[in-house]
PDB file of C-alpha atoms in Angstrom:
ATOM      1  CA  MET I   1      10.388-114.532 -81.821  1.00 70.00           C
ATOM      2  CA  THR I   2       9.506-117.152 -79.118  1.00 81.00           C
ATOM      3  CA  ASN I   3       9.263-120.364 -80.633  1.00 84.00           C
ATOM      4  CA  GLU I   4       5.620-120.357 -79.572  1.00 89.00           C
ATOM      5  CA  GLU I   5       5.030-117.825 -82.084  1.00 87.00           C
ATOM      6  CA  SER I   6       7.513-119.816 -84.638  1.00 88.00           C
ATOM      7  CA  LYS I   7       5.301-122.257 -84.345  1.00 91.00           C
ATOM      8  CA  ARG I   8       2.615-120.265 -84.929  1.00 92.00           C
ATOM      9  CA  PHE I   9       3.752-118.695 -87.534  1.00 91.00           C
ATOM     10  CA  ASN I  10       4.432-122.046 -89.574  1.00 91.00           C
ATOM     11  CA  GLU I  11       0.509-123.304 -88.983  1.00 93.00           C
ATOM     12  CA  LEU I  12      -0.983-120.155 -90.410  1.00 94.00           C
ATOM     13  CA  TYR I  13       1.451-119.856 -93.022  1.00 93.00           C
ATOM     14  CA  CYS I  14       0.692-123.760 -94.587  1.00 94.00           C
ATOM     15  CA  LEU I  15      -2.605-122.590 -94.312  1.00 95.00           C
ATOM     16  CA  LEU I  16      -2.643-120.528 -97.168  1.00 94.00           C
ATOM     17  CA  THR I  17      -3.036-121.336-100.762  1.00 94.00           C
ATOM     18  CA  GLU I  18      -0.922-120.531-103.014  1.00 94.00           C
ATOM     19  CA  ASN I  19      -2.378-117.698-104.236  1.00 94.00           C
ATOM     20  CA  GLU I  20      -2.923-116.669-100.566  1.00 94.00           C
ATOM     21  CA  LYS I  21       1.278-116.727-100.393  1.00 94.00           C
ATOM     22  CA  GLN I  22       2.009-114.839-103.487  1.00 93.00           C
ATOM     23  CA  LYS I  23      -0.561-111.900-101.241  1.00 94.00           C
ATOM     24  CA  MET I  24       1.203-111.983 -98.647  1.00 93.00           C
ATOM     25  CA  LYS I  25       4.903-111.289-100.823  1.00 93.00           C
ATOM     26  CA  GLU I  26       3.375-108.335-102.230  1.00 93.00           C
ATOM     27  CA  VAL I  27       1.857-107.162 -99.074  1.00 94.00           C
ATOM     28  CA  THR I  28       4.923-107.267 -97.019  1.00 93.00           C
ATOM     29  CA  ILE I  29       6.868-105.827-100.074  1.00 92.00           C
ATOM     30  CA  LYS I  30       4.675-103.106-100.270  1.00 91.00           C
ATOM     31  CA  LEU I  31       4.853-102.293 -96.712  1.00 91.00           C
ATOM     32  CA  LEU I  32       8.356-102.526 -96.307  1.00 88.00           C
ATOM     33  CA  LYS I  33       8.756-100.174 -99.357  1.00 87.00           C
ATOM     34  CA  VAL I  34       6.217 -97.224 -98.291  1.00 88.00           C
ATOM     35  CA  ASN I  35       5.399 -98.198 -94.624  1.00 87.00           C
ATOM     36  CA  PHE I  36       1.816 -97.461 -94.891  1.00 92.00           C
ATOM     37  CA  LEU I  37      -0.492 -98.605 -96.906  1.00 94.00           C
ATOM     38  CA  LEU I  38      -4.426 -97.449 -96.733  1.00 93.00           C
ATOM     39  CA  ARG I  39      -7.432 -99.321 -98.859  1.00 92.00           C
ATOM     40  CA  LYS I  40      -7.497 -96.513-101.549  1.00 90.00           C
ATOM     41  CA  THR I  41      -4.328 -97.237-102.508  1.00 91.00           C
ATOM     42  CA  ILE I  42      -4.127-100.774-102.985  1.00 92.00           C
ATOM     43  CA  SER I  43      -5.888-103.336-104.697  1.00 92.00           C
ATOM     44  CA  ASN I  44      -9.469-105.300-103.000  1.00 93.00           C
ATOM     45  CA  ASP I  45      -7.511-108.445-103.125  1.00 92.00           C
ATOM     46  CA  MET I  46      -4.464-106.848-101.096  1.00 93.00           C
ATOM     47  CA  TYR I  47      -6.907-105.136 -98.263  1.00 95.00           C
ATOM     48  CA  SER I  48      -8.997-108.375 -98.029  1.00 95.00           C
ATOM     49  CA  PHE I  49      -5.493-110.119 -97.223  1.00 96.00           C
ATOM     50  CA  ILE I  50      -4.822-107.762 -94.650  1.00 96.00           C
ATOM     51  CA  ILE I  51      -8.175-107.655 -92.749  1.00 96.00           C
ATOM     52  CA  ASN I  52      -7.982-111.695 -92.658  1.00 96.00           C
ATOM     53  CA  HIS I  53      -4.609-112.851 -92.133  1.00 96.00           C
ATOM     54  CA  LYS I  54      -3.175-109.677 -89.016  1.00 95.00           C
ATOM     55  CA  GLU I  55      -2.314-112.417 -86.839  1.00 95.00           C
ATOM     56  CA  LEU I  56       0.236-113.671 -89.802  1.00 95.00           C
ATOM     57  CA  LEU I  57       1.419-110.215 -90.682  1.00 95.00           C
ATOM     58  CA  VAL I  58       2.339-109.460 -86.775  1.00 95.00           C
ATOM     59  CA  LEU I  59       4.031-112.140 -86.524  1.00 93.00           C
ATOM     60  CA  PHE I  60       6.397-111.662 -89.564  1.00 92.00           C
ATOM     61  CA  PHE I  61       7.149-108.836 -88.723  1.00 91.00           C
ATOM     62  CA  ASP I  62       8.094-109.260 -85.085  1.00 89.00           C
ATOM     63  CA  TYR I  63      10.635-111.677 -86.762  1.00 87.00           C
ATOM     64  CA  ILE I  64      12.018-108.945 -88.579  1.00 85.00           C
ATOM     65  CA  ASN I  65      11.824-106.579 -85.864  1.00 84.00           C
ATOM     66  CA  PHE I  66       9.285-104.294 -86.905  1.00 88.00           C
ATOM     67  CA  ASP I  67       5.654-103.222 -85.196  1.00 90.00           C
ATOM     68  CA  PHE I  68       2.875-104.186 -88.011  1.00 93.00           C
ATOM     69  CA  ILE I  69      -0.316-101.618 -86.738  1.00 93.00           C
ATOM     70  CA  ILE I  70      -4.214-101.606 -88.659  1.00 94.00           C
ATOM     71  CA  TYR I  71      -6.531 -99.252 -87.975  1.00 92.00           C
ATOM     72  CA  GLU I  72      -9.336-100.806 -89.313  1.00 92.00           C
ATOM     73  CA  ASP I  73     -11.922 -97.505 -88.689  1.00 88.00           C
ATOM     74  CA  LYS I  74      -9.355 -95.407 -90.725  1.00 89.00           C
ATOM     75  CA  GLU I  75      -8.419 -98.343 -93.522  1.00 92.00           C
ATOM     76  CA  LEU I  76      -4.805 -97.736 -92.864  1.00 94.00           C
ATOM     77  CA  ALA I  77      -2.113-100.602 -92.137  1.00 94.00           C
ATOM     78  CA  TYR I  78       1.188 -99.839 -91.546  1.00 93.00           C
ATOM     79  CA  ILE I  79       4.703-101.003 -89.593  1.00 90.00           C
ATOM     80  CA  LYS I  80       7.625 -99.395 -87.577  1.00 83.00           C
ATOM     81  CA  THR I  81      10.321-100.148 -86.284  1.00 77.00           C
ATOM     82  CA  ASN I  82      10.640-100.921 -82.239  1.00 58.00           C
ATOM     83  CA  ASP I  83      12.730 -97.770 -81.501  1.00 53.00           C
ATOM     84  CA  ASP I  84       9.691 -96.014 -82.770  1.00 46.00           C
ATOM     85  CA  LYS I  85      10.960 -93.984 -85.855  1.00 48.00           C
ATOM     86  CA  VAL I  86       8.595 -94.840 -88.444  1.00 45.00           C
ATOM     87  CA  ILE I  87      10.171 -92.661 -91.142  1.00 49.00           C
ATOM     88  CA  SER I  88      13.235 -92.273 -90.285  1.00 51.00           C
ATOM     89  CA  ALA I  89      15.435 -91.511 -93.302  1.00 56.00           C
ATOM     90  CA  ILE I  90      13.985 -88.143 -94.064  1.00 60.00           C
ATOM     91  CA  ASN I  91      15.735 -85.132 -93.558  1.00 64.00           C
ATOM     92  CA  LYS I  92      15.409 -81.727 -91.579  1.00 65.00           C
ATOM     93  CA  ASN I  93      13.492 -79.987 -94.787  1.00 67.00           C
ATOM     94  CA  GLU I  94      11.282 -82.680 -95.445  1.00 74.00           C
ATOM     95  CA  THR I  95      10.556 -83.188 -91.361  1.00 74.00           C
ATOM     96  CA  LEU I  96       9.483 -79.268 -90.994  1.00 75.00           C
ATOM     97  CA  CYS I  97       7.369 -79.894 -94.202  1.00 82.00           C
ATOM     98  CA  LEU I  98       5.786 -82.375 -92.759  1.00 84.00           C
ATOM     99  CA  LEU I  99       4.868 -81.010 -89.662  1.00 84.00           C
ATOM    100  CA  VAL I 100       3.357 -77.974 -91.426  1.00 86.00           C
ATOM    101  CA  LEU I 101       1.531 -80.568 -93.000  1.00 90.00           C
ATOM    102  CA  ARG I 102       0.572 -82.500 -90.339  1.00 88.00           C
ATOM    103  CA  LEU I 103      -0.510 -78.712 -88.619  1.00 85.00           C
ATOM    104  CA  LEU I 104      -3.100 -78.098 -91.536  1.00 89.00           C
ATOM    105  CA  TYR I 105      -4.982 -81.530 -90.814  1.00 89.00           C
ATOM    106  CA  GLN I 106      -5.200 -81.343 -87.722  1.00 84.00           C
ATOM    107  CA  ASN I 107      -7.156 -77.586 -88.573  1.00 84.00           C
ATOM    108  CA  LYS I 108      -9.292 -79.283 -90.959  1.00 86.00           C
ATOM    109  CA  ILE I 109      -9.923 -82.541 -89.204  1.00 82.00           C
ATOM    110  CA  ASP I 110     -13.086 -81.224 -87.658  1.00 75.00           C
ATOM    111  CA  GLU I 111     -14.250 -79.633 -90.518  1.00 78.00           C
ATOM    112  CA  VAL I 112     -15.117 -82.673 -92.631  1.00 71.00           C
ATOM    113  CA  SER I 113     -17.058 -85.818 -92.220  1.00 66.00           C
ATOM    114  CA  LEU I 114     -15.794 -89.289 -91.950  1.00 59.00           C
ATOM    115  CA  ALA I 115     -16.230 -90.084 -95.624  1.00 59.00           C
ATOM    116  CA  ASP I 116     -14.639 -86.575 -96.689  1.00 73.00           C
ATOM    117  CA  GLU I 117     -11.166 -86.418 -97.482  1.00 85.00           C
ATOM    118  CA  ILE I 118      -9.000 -83.753 -96.071  1.00 90.00           C
ATOM    119  CA  GLU I 119      -7.800 -81.542 -99.244  1.00 93.00           C
ATOM    120  CA  ILE I 120      -5.187 -78.544 -99.108  1.00 93.00           C
ATOM    121  CA  THR I 121      -3.527 -76.530-102.000  1.00 94.00           C
ATOM    122  CA  VAL I 122      -0.077 -76.057-102.930  1.00 92.00           C
ATOM    123  CA  LYS I 123      -0.445 -72.117-101.763  1.00 90.00           C
ATOM    124  CA  ASP I 124      -2.351 -73.217 -98.396  1.00 91.00           C
ATOM    125  CA  LEU I 125       0.892 -75.200 -97.676  1.00 91.00           C
ATOM    126  CA  GLN I 126       3.461 -72.263 -98.874  1.00 86.00           C
ATOM    127  CA  ASP I 127       1.388 -69.786 -97.133  1.00 84.00           C
ATOM    128  CA  LYS I 128       1.196 -72.030 -93.395  1.00 83.00           C
ATOM    129  CA  LEU I 129       5.223 -72.388 -94.403  1.00 77.00           C
ATOM    130  CA  PHE I 130       5.599 -68.438 -94.608  1.00 75.00           C
ATOM    131  CA  SER I 131       3.552 -67.553 -91.734  1.00 74.00           C
ATOM    132  CA  VAL I 132       5.830 -69.866 -89.155  1.00 66.00           C
ATOM    133  CA  GLY I 133       8.591 -67.304 -90.488  1.00 56.00           C
ATOM    134  CA  PHE I 134      10.075 -68.668 -93.840  1.00 51.00           C
ATOM    135  CA  ASP I 135      11.034 -66.143 -96.348  1.00 48.00           C
ATOM    136  CA  SER I 136      10.953 -67.464 -99.857  1.00 48.00           C
ATOM    137  CA  ASN I 137      13.154 -64.833-101.019  1.00 49.00           C
ATOM    138  CA  SER I 138      16.010 -66.105 -98.529  1.00 51.00           C
ATOM    139  CA  ASN I 139      14.721 -69.347 -97.573  1.00 53.00           C
ATOM    140  CA  ASP I 140      15.082 -72.361 -99.829  1.00 49.00           C
ATOM    141  CA  ARG I 141      13.190 -74.298 -97.635  1.00 46.00           C
ATOM    142  CA  VAL I 142       9.365 -73.255 -99.223  1.00 56.00           C
ATOM    143  CA  ARG I 143      10.843 -72.204-102.543  1.00 72.00           C
ATOM    144  CA  LYS I 144       8.506 -74.381-105.319  1.00 77.00           C
ATOM    145  CA  GLY I 145      11.509 -76.905-106.537  1.00 80.00           C
ATOM    146  CA  THR I 146      12.343 -78.072-103.052  1.00 79.00           C
ATOM    147  CA  LEU I 147       8.509 -78.129-102.291  1.00 84.00           C
ATOM    148  CA  ILE I 148       7.804 -80.299-105.151  1.00 88.00           C
ATOM    149  CA  GLU I 149      11.077 -82.891-104.463  1.00 86.00           C
ATOM    150  CA  MET I 150       9.719 -83.241-100.804  1.00 85.00           C
ATOM    151  CA  LEU I 151       5.759 -83.648-101.503  1.00 91.00           C
ATOM    152  CA  LYS I 152       6.987 -86.457-103.746  1.00 91.00           C
ATOM    153  CA  VAL I 153       8.500 -88.371-101.125  1.00 86.00           C
ATOM    154  CA  PHE I 154       5.861 -87.695 -98.619  1.00 91.00           C
ATOM    155  CA  LYS I 155       3.453 -89.159-101.957  1.00 93.00           C
ATOM    156  CA  GLN I 156       5.716 -92.190-102.347  1.00 90.00           C
ATOM    157  CA  HIS I 157       5.035 -93.144 -98.336  1.00 89.00           C
ATOM    158  CA  ASN I 158       1.192 -92.792 -99.352  1.00 92.00           C
ATOM    159  CA  ILE I 159       1.077 -89.758 -96.519  1.00 93.00           C
ATOM    160  CA  ILE I 160      -0.359 -87.965 -99.335  1.00 95.00           C
ATOM    161  CA  PHE I 161      -1.928 -87.769-102.870  1.00 95.00           C
ATOM    162  CA  TYR I 162      -1.630 -85.562-105.549  1.00 95.00           C
ATOM    163  CA  ASN I 163      -2.384 -85.607-109.330  1.00 93.00           C
ATOM    164  CA  GLY I 164      -1.676 -82.027-110.537  1.00 88.00           C
ATOM    165  CA  ASP I 165       1.023 -80.048-111.049  1.00 91.00           C
ATOM    166  CA  LEU I 166       2.837 -78.807-108.510  1.00 91.00           C
ATOM    167  CA  ALA I 167       3.812 -75.586-109.818  1.00 88.00           C
ATOM    168  CA  LEU I 168       0.565 -74.305-109.614  1.00 90.00           C
ATOM    169  CA  ASP I 169      -1.024 -72.601-106.209  1.00 89.00           C
ATOM    170  CA  ASP I 170      -4.253 -73.824-106.450  1.00 92.00           C
ATOM    171  CA  THR I 171      -2.987 -77.649-107.058  1.00 94.00           C
ATOM    172  CA  THR I 172      -4.956 -79.974-104.588  1.00 95.00           C
ATOM    173  CA  ILE I 173      -3.203 -82.091-102.053  1.00 96.00           C
ATOM    174  CA  VAL I 174      -4.934 -84.708-100.312  1.00 95.00           C
ATOM    175  CA  ILE I 175      -3.802 -85.745 -97.103  1.00 94.00           C
ATOM    176  CA  TYR I 176      -4.194 -89.364 -95.693  1.00 92.00           C
ATOM    177  CA  PRO I 177      -5.009 -90.204 -92.295  1.00 90.00           C
ATOM    178  CA  SER I 178      -1.270 -91.954 -92.747  1.00 90.00           C
ATOM    179  CA  ILE I 179       0.387 -88.501 -90.989  1.00 90.00           C
ATOM    180  CA  GLU I 180      -1.400 -89.125 -87.711  1.00 86.00           C
ATOM    181  CA  VAL I 181       0.833 -92.243 -86.955  1.00 84.00           C
ATOM    182  CA  ALA I 182       3.891 -90.275 -88.999  1.00 80.00           C
ATOM    183  CA  LEU I 183       3.740 -87.943 -86.431  1.00 69.00           C
ATOM    184  CA  ASP I 184       1.492 -88.820 -83.827  1.00 60.00           C
ATOM    185  CA  PHE I 185       1.023 -85.403 -82.031  1.00 54.00           C
ATOM    186  CA  LYS I 186      -2.080 -84.680 -80.009  1.00 53.00           C
ATOM    187  CA  LYS I 187      -1.733 -81.145 -79.278  1.00 49.00           C
ATOM    188  CA  MET I 188      -1.626 -78.266 -81.878  1.00 52.00           C
ATOM    189  CA  ASP I 189       1.194 -76.380 -79.762  1.00 58.00           C
ATOM    190  CA  GLU I 190       3.074 -79.994 -79.663  1.00 60.00           C
ATOM    191  CA  ILE I 191       3.417 -79.065 -83.166  1.00 60.00           C
ATOM    192  CA  LEU I 192       3.920 -75.922 -82.786  1.00 61.00           C
ATOM    193  CA  THR I 193       6.511 -76.224 -80.585  1.00 67.00           C
ATOM    194  CA  ARG I 194       8.869 -78.998 -82.588  1.00 63.00           C
ATOM    195  CA  LEU I 195       8.159 -76.099 -85.797  1.00 63.00           C
ATOM    196  CA  ASP I 196       9.877 -73.853 -83.393  1.00 66.00           C
ATOM    197  CA  LEU I 197      12.665 -76.094 -82.654  1.00 65.00           C
ATOM    198  CA  LEU I 198      13.468 -76.990 -86.050  1.00 58.00           C
ATOM    199  CA  ARG I 199      13.394 -73.553 -87.302  1.00 57.00           C
ATOM    200  CA  GLY I 200      16.162 -72.311 -84.950  1.00 56.00           C
ATOM    201  CA  GLY I 201      18.341 -74.298 -87.059  1.00 51.00           C
ATOM    202  CA  ASP I 202      20.819 -73.942 -89.286  1.00 47.00           C
ATOM    203  CA  ASP I 203      19.331 -74.003 -92.867  1.00 44.00           C
ATOM    204  CA  ASN I 204      21.622 -76.109 -94.615  1.00 44.00           C
ATOM    205  CA  ASP I 205      21.434 -79.069 -92.328  1.00 41.00           C
ATOM    206  CA  GLU I 206      20.210 -82.252 -93.669  1.00 42.00           C
TER     207      GLU I 206
END
């Protein structure tokens, strides 16, 4: 952060009310914890603060080496490190599952209106994992227990949402628009190529 940026940050911060300062604390902690915030996952007050104080948030996160990005058309705000690794802690199996979710999302995105949510079932996800070459009898990547644990991670990061029992095939999983920036692939063949590369590795690789 330059001296001018630091001065501007201080000016904007000093204009905040005590309530707004508390709201900023809540927003920044939440973003650092989960990366992605969607309007539907937070309070109206929190979302309003984000919309009304974009410059302040950009300056704050720049100071700690993050980019703050907001897509108002998708009602999505997120942060990423400047080395372009939004989710750096997920392991290989989680990456595979995330890639398949991205593929399913892309397949459905043209079928729904802007107001509709992208929904799949647990069975849809497992079937797609099988279709790219995984065998449930020999490959633990798609066993229910492993799948459930991976989906919990994605839910914590506001990439998906579910409210049912993931052990049931017909349980609905909502895929949020945040997956577009978690894995920003523009073409389907890029996703499939990435899947092929990951699938070729050691099953025990974490």
